[in-house]
CSV table of C-alpha atoms in Angstrom, one decimal:
chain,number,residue,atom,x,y,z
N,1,UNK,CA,0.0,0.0,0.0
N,2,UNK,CA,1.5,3.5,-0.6
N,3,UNK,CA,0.8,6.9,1.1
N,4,UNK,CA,-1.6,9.1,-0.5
N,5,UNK,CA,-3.5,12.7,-0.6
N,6,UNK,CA,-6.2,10.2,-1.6
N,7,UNK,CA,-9.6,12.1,-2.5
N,8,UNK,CA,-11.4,9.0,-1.4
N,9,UNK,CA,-11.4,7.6,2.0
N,10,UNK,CA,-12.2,4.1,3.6
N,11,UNK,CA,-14.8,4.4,6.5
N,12,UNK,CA,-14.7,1.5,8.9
N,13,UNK,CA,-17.8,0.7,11.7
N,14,UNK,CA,-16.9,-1.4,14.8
N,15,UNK,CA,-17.7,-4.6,15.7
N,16,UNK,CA,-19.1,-4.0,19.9
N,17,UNK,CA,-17.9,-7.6,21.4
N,18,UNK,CA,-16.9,-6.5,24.9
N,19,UNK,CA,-20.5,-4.8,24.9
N,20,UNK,CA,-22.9,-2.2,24.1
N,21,UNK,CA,-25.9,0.1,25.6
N,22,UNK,CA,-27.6,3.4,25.4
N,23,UNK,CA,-25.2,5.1,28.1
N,24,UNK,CA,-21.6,4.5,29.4
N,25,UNK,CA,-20.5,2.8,33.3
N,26,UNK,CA,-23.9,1.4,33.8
N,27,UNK,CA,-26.3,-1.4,33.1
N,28,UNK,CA,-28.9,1.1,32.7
N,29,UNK,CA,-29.4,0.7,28.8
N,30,UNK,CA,-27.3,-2.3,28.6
N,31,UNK,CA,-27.9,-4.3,25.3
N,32,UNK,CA,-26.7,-8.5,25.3
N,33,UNK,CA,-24.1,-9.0,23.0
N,34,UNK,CA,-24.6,-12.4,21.3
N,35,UNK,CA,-24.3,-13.7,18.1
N,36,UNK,CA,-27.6,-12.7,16.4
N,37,UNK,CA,-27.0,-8.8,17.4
N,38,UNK,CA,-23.5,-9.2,16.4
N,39,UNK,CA,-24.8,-10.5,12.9
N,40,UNK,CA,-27.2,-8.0,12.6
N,41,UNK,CA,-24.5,-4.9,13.2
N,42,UNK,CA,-21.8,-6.9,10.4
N,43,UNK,CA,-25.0,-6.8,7.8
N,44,UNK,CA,-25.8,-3.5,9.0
N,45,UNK,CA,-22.2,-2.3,8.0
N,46,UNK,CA,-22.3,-4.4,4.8
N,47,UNK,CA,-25.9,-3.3,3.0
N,48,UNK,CA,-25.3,0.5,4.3
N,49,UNK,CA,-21.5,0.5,2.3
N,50,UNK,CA,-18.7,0.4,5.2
N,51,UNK,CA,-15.6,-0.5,4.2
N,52,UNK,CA,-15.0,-2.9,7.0
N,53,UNK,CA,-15.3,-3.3,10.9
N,54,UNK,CA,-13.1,-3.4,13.2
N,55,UNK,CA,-13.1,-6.4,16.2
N,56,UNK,CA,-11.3,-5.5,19.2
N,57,UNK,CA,-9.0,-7.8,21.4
N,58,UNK,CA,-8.3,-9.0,24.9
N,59,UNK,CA,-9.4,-10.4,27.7
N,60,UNK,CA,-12.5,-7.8,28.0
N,61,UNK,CA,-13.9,-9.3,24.4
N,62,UNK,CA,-15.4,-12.1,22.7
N,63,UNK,CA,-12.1,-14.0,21.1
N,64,UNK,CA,-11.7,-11.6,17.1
N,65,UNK,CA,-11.1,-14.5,15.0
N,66,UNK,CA,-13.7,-16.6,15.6
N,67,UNK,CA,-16.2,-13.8,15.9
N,68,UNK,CA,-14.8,-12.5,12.3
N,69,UNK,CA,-15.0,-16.4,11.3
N,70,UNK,CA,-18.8,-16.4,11.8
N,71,UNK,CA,-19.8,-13.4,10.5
N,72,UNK,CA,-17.6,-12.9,7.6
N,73,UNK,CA,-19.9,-16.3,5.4
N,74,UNK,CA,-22.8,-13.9,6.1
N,75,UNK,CA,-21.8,-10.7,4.4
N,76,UNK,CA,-20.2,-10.0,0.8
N,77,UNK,CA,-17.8,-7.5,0.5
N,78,UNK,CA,-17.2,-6.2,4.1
N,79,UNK,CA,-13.8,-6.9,5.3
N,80,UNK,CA,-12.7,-7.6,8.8
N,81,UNK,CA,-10.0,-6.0,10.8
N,82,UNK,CA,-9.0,-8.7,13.2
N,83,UNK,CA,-6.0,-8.9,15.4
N,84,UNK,CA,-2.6,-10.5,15.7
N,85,UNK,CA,-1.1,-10.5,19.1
N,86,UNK,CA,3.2,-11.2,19.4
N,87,UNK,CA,3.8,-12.9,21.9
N,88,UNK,CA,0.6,-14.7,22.8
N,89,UNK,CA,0.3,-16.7,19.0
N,90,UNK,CA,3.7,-18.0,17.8
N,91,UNK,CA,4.0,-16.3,14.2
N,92,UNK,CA,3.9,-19.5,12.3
N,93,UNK,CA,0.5,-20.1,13.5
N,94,UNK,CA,-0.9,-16.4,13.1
N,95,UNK,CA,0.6,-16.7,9.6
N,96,UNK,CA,-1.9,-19.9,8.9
N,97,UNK,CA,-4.5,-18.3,10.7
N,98,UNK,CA,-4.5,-15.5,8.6
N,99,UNK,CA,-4.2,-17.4,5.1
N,100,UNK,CA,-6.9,-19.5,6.3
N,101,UNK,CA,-9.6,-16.8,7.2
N,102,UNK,CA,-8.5,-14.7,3.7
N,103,UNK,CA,-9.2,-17.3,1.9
N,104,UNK,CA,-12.2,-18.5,3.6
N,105,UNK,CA,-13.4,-14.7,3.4
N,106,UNK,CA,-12.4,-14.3,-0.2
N,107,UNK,CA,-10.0,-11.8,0.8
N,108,UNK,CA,-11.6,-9.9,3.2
N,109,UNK,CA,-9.1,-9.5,6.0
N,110,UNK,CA,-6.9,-7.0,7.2
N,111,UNK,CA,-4.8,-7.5,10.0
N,112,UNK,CA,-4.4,-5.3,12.9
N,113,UNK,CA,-1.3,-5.8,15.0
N,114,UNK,CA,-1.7,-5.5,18.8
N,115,UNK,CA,1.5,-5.7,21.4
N,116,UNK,CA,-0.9,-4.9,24.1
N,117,UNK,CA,-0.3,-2.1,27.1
N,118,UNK,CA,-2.2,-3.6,29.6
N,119,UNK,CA,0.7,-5.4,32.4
N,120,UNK,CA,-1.4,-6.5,34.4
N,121,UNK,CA,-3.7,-8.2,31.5
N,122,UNK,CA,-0.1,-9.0,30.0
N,123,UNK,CA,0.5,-11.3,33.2
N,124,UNK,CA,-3.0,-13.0,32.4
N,125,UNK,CA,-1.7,-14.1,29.5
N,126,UNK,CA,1.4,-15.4,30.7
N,127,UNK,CA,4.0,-12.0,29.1
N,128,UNK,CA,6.5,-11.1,32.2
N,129,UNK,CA,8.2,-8.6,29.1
N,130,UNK,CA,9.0,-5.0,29.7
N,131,UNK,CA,7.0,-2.4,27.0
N,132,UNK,CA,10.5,-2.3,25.4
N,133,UNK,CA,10.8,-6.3,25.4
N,134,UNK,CA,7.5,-6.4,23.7
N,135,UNK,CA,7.8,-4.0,21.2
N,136,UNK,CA,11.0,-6.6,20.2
N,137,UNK,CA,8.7,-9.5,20.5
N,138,UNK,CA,6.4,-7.5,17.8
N,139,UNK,CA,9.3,-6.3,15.4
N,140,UNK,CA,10.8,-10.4,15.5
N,141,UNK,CA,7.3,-11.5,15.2
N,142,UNK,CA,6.6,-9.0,11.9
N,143,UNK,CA,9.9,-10.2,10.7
N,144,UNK,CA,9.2,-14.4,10.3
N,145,UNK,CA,5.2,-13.8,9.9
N,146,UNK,CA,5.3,-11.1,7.0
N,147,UNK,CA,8.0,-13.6,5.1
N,148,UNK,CA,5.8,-16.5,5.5
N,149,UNK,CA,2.8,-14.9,3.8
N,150,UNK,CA,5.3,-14.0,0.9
N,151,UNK,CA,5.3,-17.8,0.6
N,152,UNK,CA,9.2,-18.0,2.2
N,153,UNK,CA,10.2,-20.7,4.2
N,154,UNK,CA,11.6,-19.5,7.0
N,155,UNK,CA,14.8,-19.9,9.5
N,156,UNK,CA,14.9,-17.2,12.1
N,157,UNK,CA,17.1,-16.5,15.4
N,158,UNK,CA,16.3,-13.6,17.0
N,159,UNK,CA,16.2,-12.6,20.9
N,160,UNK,CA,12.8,-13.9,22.1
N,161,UNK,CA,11.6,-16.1,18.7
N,162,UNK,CA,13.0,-18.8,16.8
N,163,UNK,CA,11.8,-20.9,13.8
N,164,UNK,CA,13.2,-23.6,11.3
N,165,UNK,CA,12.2,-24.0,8.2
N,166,UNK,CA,8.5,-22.8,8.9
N,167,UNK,CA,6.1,-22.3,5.9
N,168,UNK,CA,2.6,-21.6,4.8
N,169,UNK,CA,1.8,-24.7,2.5
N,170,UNK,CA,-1.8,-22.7,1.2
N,171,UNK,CA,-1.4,-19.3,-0.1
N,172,UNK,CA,-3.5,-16.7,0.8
N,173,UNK,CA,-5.7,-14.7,-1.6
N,174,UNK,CA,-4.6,-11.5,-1.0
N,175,UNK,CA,-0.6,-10.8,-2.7
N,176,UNK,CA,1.6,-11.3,0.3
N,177,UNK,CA,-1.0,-11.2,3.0
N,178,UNK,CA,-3.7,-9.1,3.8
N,179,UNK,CA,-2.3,-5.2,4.7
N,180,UNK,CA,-0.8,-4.6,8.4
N,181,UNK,CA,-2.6,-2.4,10.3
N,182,UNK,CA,-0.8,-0.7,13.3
N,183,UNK,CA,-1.2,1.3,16.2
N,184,UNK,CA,0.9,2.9,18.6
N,185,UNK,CA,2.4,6.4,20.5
N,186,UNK,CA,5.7,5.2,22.2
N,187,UNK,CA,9.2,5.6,20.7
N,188,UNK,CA,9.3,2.1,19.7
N,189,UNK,CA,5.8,1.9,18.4
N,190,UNK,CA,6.8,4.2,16.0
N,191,UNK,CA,9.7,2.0,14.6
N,192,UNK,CA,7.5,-0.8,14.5
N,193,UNK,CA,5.2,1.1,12.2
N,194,UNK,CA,8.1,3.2,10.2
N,195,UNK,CA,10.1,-0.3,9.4
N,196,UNK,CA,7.1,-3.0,8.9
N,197,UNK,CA,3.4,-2.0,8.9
N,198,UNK,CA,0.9,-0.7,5.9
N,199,UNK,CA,-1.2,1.7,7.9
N,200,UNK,CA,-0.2,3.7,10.7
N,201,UNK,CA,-3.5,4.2,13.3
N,202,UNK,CA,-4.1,7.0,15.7
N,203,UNK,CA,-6.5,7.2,18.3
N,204,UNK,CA,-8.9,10.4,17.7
N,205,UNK,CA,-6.0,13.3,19.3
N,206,UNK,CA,-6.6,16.9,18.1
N,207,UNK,CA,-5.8,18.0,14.5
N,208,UNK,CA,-2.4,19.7,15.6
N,209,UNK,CA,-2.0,16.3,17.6
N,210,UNK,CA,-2.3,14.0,15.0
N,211,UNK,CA,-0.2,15.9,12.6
N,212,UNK,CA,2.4,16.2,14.8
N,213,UNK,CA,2.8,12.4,15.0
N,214,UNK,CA,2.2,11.8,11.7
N,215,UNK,CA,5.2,13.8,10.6
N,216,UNK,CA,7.6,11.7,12.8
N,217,UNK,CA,6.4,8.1,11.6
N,218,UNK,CA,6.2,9.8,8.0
N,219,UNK,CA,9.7,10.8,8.1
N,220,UNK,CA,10.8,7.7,10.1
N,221,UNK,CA,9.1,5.8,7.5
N,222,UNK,CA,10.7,8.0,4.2
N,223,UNK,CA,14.3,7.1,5.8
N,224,UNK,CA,13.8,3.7,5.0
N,225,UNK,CA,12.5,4.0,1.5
N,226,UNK,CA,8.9,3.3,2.5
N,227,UNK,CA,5.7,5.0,2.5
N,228,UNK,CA,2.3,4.3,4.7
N,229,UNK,CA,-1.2,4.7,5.0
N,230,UNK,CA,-2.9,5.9,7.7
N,231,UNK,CA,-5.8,5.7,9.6
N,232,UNK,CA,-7.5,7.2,13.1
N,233,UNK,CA,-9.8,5.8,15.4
N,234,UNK,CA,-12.7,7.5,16.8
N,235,UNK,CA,-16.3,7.2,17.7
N,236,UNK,CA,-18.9,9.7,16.8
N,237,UNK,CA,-22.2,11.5,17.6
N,238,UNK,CA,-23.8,12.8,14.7
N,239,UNK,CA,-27.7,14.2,14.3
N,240,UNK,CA,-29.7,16.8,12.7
N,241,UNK,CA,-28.6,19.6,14.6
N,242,UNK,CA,-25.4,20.4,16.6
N,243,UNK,CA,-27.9,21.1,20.0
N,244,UNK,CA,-29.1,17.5,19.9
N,245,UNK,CA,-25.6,16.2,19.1
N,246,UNK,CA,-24.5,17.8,22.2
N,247,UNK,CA,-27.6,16.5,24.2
N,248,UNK,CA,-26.8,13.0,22.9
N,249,UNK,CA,-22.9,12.9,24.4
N,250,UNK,CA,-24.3,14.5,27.6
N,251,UNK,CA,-26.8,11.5,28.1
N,252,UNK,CA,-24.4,9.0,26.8
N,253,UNK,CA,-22.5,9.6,30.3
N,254,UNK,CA,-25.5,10.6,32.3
N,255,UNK,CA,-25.0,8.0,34.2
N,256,UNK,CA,-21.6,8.0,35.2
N,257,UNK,CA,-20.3,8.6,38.5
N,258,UNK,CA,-17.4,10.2,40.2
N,259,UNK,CA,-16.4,6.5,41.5
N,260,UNK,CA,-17.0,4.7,38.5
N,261,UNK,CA,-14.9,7.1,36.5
N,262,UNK,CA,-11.8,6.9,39.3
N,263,UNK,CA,-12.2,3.1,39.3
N,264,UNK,CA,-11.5,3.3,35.6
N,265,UNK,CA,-8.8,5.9,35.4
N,266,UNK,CA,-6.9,3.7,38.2
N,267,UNK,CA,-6.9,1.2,35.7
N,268,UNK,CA,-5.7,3.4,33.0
N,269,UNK,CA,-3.0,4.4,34.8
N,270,UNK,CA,-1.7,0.8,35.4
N,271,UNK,CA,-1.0,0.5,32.0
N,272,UNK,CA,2.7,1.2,30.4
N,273,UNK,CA,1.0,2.5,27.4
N,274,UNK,CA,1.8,6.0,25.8
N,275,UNK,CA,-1.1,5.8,23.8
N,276,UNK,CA,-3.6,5.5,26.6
N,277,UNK,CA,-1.6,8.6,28.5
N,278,UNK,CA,-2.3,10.8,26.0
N,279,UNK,CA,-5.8,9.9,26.0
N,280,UNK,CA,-6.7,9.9,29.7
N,281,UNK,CA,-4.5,13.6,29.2
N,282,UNK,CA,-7.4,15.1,27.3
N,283,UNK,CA,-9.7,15.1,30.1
N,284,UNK,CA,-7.9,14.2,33.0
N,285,UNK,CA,-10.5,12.2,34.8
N,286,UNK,CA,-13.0,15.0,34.8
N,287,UNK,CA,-16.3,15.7,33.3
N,288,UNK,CA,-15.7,19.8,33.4
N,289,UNK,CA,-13.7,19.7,30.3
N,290,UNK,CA,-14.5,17.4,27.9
N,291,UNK,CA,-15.2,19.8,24.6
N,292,UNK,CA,-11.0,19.8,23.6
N,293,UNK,CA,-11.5,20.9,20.1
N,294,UNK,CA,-13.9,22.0,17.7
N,295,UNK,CA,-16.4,19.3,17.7
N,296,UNK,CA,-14.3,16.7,19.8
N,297,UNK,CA,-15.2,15.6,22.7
N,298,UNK,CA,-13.4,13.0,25.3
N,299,UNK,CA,-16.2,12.0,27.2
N,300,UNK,CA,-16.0,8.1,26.1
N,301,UNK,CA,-12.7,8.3,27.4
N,302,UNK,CA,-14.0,8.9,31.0
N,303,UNK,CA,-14.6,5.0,31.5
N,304,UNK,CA,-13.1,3.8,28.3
N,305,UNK,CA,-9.9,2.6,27.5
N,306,UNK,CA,-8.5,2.6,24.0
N,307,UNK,CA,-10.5,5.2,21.1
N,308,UNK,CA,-11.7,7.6,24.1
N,309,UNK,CA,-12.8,10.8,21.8
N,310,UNK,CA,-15.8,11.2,19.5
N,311,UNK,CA,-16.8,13.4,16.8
N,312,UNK,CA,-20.1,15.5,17.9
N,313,UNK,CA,-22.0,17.8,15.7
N,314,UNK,CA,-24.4,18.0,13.0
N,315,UNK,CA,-23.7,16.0,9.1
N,316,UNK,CA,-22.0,19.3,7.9
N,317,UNK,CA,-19.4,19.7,11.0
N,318,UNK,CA,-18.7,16.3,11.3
N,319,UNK,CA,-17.8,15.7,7.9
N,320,UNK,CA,-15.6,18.8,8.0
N,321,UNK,CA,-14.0,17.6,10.8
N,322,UNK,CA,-13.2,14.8,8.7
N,323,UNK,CA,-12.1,16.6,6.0
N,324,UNK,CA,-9.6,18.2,8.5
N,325,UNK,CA,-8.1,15.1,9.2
N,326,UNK,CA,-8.0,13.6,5.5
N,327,UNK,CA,-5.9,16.6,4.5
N,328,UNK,CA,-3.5,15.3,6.6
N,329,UNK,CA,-3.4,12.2,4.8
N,330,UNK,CA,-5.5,10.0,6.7
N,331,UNK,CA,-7.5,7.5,4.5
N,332,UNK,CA,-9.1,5.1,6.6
N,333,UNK,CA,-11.3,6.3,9.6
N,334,UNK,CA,-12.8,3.5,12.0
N,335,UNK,CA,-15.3,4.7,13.7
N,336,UNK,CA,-18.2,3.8,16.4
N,337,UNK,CA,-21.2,4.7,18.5
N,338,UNK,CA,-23.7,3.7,20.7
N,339,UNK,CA,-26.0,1.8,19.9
N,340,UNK,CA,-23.6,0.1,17.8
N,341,UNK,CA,-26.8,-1.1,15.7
N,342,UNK,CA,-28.7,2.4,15.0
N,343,UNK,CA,-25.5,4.8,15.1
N,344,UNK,CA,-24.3,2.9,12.1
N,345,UNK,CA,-27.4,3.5,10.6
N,346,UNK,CA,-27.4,7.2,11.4
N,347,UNK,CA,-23.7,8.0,10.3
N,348,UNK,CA,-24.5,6.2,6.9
N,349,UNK,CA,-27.7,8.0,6.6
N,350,UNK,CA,-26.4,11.4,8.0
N,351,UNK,CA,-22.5,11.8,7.0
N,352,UNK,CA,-21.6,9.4,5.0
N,353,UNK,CA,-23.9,11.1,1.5
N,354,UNK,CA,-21.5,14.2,2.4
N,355,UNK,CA,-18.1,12.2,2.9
N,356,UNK,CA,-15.9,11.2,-0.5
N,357,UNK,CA,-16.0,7.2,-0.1
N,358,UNK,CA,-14.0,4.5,-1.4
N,359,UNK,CA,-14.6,0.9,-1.2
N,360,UNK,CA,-17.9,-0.1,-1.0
N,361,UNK,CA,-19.8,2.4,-2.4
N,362,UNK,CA,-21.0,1.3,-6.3
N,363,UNK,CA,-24.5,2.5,-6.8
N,364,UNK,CA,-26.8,-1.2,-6.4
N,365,UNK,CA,-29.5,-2.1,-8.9
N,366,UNK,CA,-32.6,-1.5,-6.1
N,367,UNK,CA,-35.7,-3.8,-6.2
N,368,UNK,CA,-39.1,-2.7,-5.2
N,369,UNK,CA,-39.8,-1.2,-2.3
N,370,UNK,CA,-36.0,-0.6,-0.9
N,371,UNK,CA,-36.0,2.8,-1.4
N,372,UNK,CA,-34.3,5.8,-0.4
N,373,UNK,CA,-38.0,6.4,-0.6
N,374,UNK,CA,-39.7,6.6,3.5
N,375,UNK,CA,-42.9,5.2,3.8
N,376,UNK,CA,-45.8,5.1,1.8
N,377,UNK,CA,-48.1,7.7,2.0
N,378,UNK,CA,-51.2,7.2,2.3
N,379,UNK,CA,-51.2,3.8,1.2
N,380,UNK,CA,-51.2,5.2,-2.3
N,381,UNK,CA,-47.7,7.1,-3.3
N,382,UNK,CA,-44.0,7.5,-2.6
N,383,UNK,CA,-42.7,10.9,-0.6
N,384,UNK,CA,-40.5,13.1,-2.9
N,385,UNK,CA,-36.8,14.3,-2.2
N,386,UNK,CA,-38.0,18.4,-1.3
């Protein structure tokens, strides 16, 4: 994949597998997560023209790949973003796992690489490592799974992995693998994504931010004769009117408490990654500030780890916003809200017409009585487009 001042852009939904509701800390709202409602958001994404969806990872979610394996026979051209984890899947076997699912997908997959910032999570899952030591583990893991999927066999010595003469016997359908996908903030992050990945994620940080970080993994990236894509993360709040955007963020959190928000940022500040610190940064644990840009709000972030900012306005604002960010070179944007279920139905309905889309969006032969129409009136004739 090459960098690009692309004038179309990829727009991602996300797939809600460690849960879903109406507001955010509470039960209050709180929507079961199972199979059928997962299937029901995957089709959602794949009749209203995302690109793909996102699953998340860890110990907080239903397991990626076999939640991308179930869903990905029911839709056609949605792809799945599904993640790799060094040091918890031995390289050989993410590298079967990965040919297997694109070709059972038809080419569908993207991979998104995860080290993981969580220690005590990491301990869970049997990783002593250091953040450094990781970010080693990744860059050795990169080095003998990328080769594989080129159809090399493989021997490798390297501080923390070793193979002999490991191969991928069944090619998969995508040239050399389906694209890396990468996200990270730390000094070593950045390496990782300069020297090895396809598309450089951010999480949803101010314009100024964003650019700023850009620049380095660009230039990083330029210094080894290579050039990314790039991507951000960020859920959004979009409706008719800016005033009932802002009413829906406030009641998204109405229910959130001083305790439940420390009992989360305690968490958060556990973790060893830079990414989540310049998240929890934005709002510092408190509801008085939460507005920190024009139409950006950090609100999720209060009880949320990861993607803790979302885009709030009317159509109009939140595709400029976007636009903001695409001038920077961003192509892919994964985005989210809740209800997982009707927000991707609004953002297709509301932003999406205004937004310059790639991927999925050929104009479909429609059948009677799919519309864009409404209802009937009357029981005797279709509304018109005023």
């Amino acid at each position: 994949m090459s960098e690009r001042q692309a004038q179309n852009i990829n727009v991602f939904w996300f797939l809600p597998t460690h849960g879903d509701g109406r507001y955010l800390g509470t039960t209050e709202g709180g929507r079961a997560v199972d199979l059928p409602y997962l299937q029901q958001v995957a089709l959602a994404a794949d009749n209203l023209g995302y690109y793909g969806v996102l699953i998340p990872t860890g110990k907080s979610c239903e397991d990626s790949w076999l939640v991308a394996a179930a869903l990905a026979p029911l839709t056609k051209r949605l792809r799945y973003l599904v993640a790799v984890r060094p040091g918890l899947q031995p390289p050989s076997l993410a590298a079967r796992m990965a040919a297997t699912l694109d070709r059972l997908s038809e080419g569908r997959l993207l991979i998104n690489v995860v080290t993981g910032g969580d220690p005590i999570e990491n301990k869970g899952d049997g990783i002593f490592l250091s953040h450094a030591e990781r970010y080693q583990v990744t860059r050795e893991f990169l080095e003998v799974y990328s080769r594989l999927l080129k159809g090399e066999k493989v021997d490798f010595q390297g501080d923390y992995l070793r193979v002999e003469g490991a191969e991928v016997l069944f090619p998969p359908v995508q040239e050399n693998g389906p694209p890396l996908f990468f996200g990270g903030s730390s000094e070593e992050a950045l390496e990782v994504a300069a020297s090895q990945i396809d598309t450089y994620l951010t999480w949803g940080e101010p314009v100024e931010q964003v650019a700023e970080k850009m620049a380095v993994v660009r230039r990083r990236a330029q210094e080894r004769g290579r050039t990314l894509d790039y991507g951000i993360r960020l859920h959004v709040i979009v409706r008719e009117t800016e005033e009932e955007a802002w009413a829906a963020a406030d009641k998204l959190i109405a229910h959130l408490d001083d305790d439940t928000i420390a009992a989360a940022q305690k968490i958060f500040s556990r973790m060893d990654s830079t990414g989540q610190a310049r998240m929890s940064a934005l709002h510092g644990g408190s509801k008085d500030s939460l507005r920190i840009a024009p139409n950006l709000w950090a609100g999720v972030g209060l009880v949320r780890g990861g993607a803790g900012t979302a885009l709030v306005g009317n159509p109009q604002q939140v595709a400029e916003r976007i636009r903001e960010y695409q001038a920077l070179g961003i192509t892919n944007f994964i985005f989210s809200g809740y209800p997982h279920l009707e927000e991707a139905h609004r953002f297709a309905e509301l932003a999406m017409p205004l937004l310059p889309l790639a991927g999925n969006v050929e104009k479909r032969q429609r059948t009677v009585n799919t519309g864009p129409f409404g209802e009937t009136i009357g029981g005797d004739r279709r509304p018109v487009k005023k």
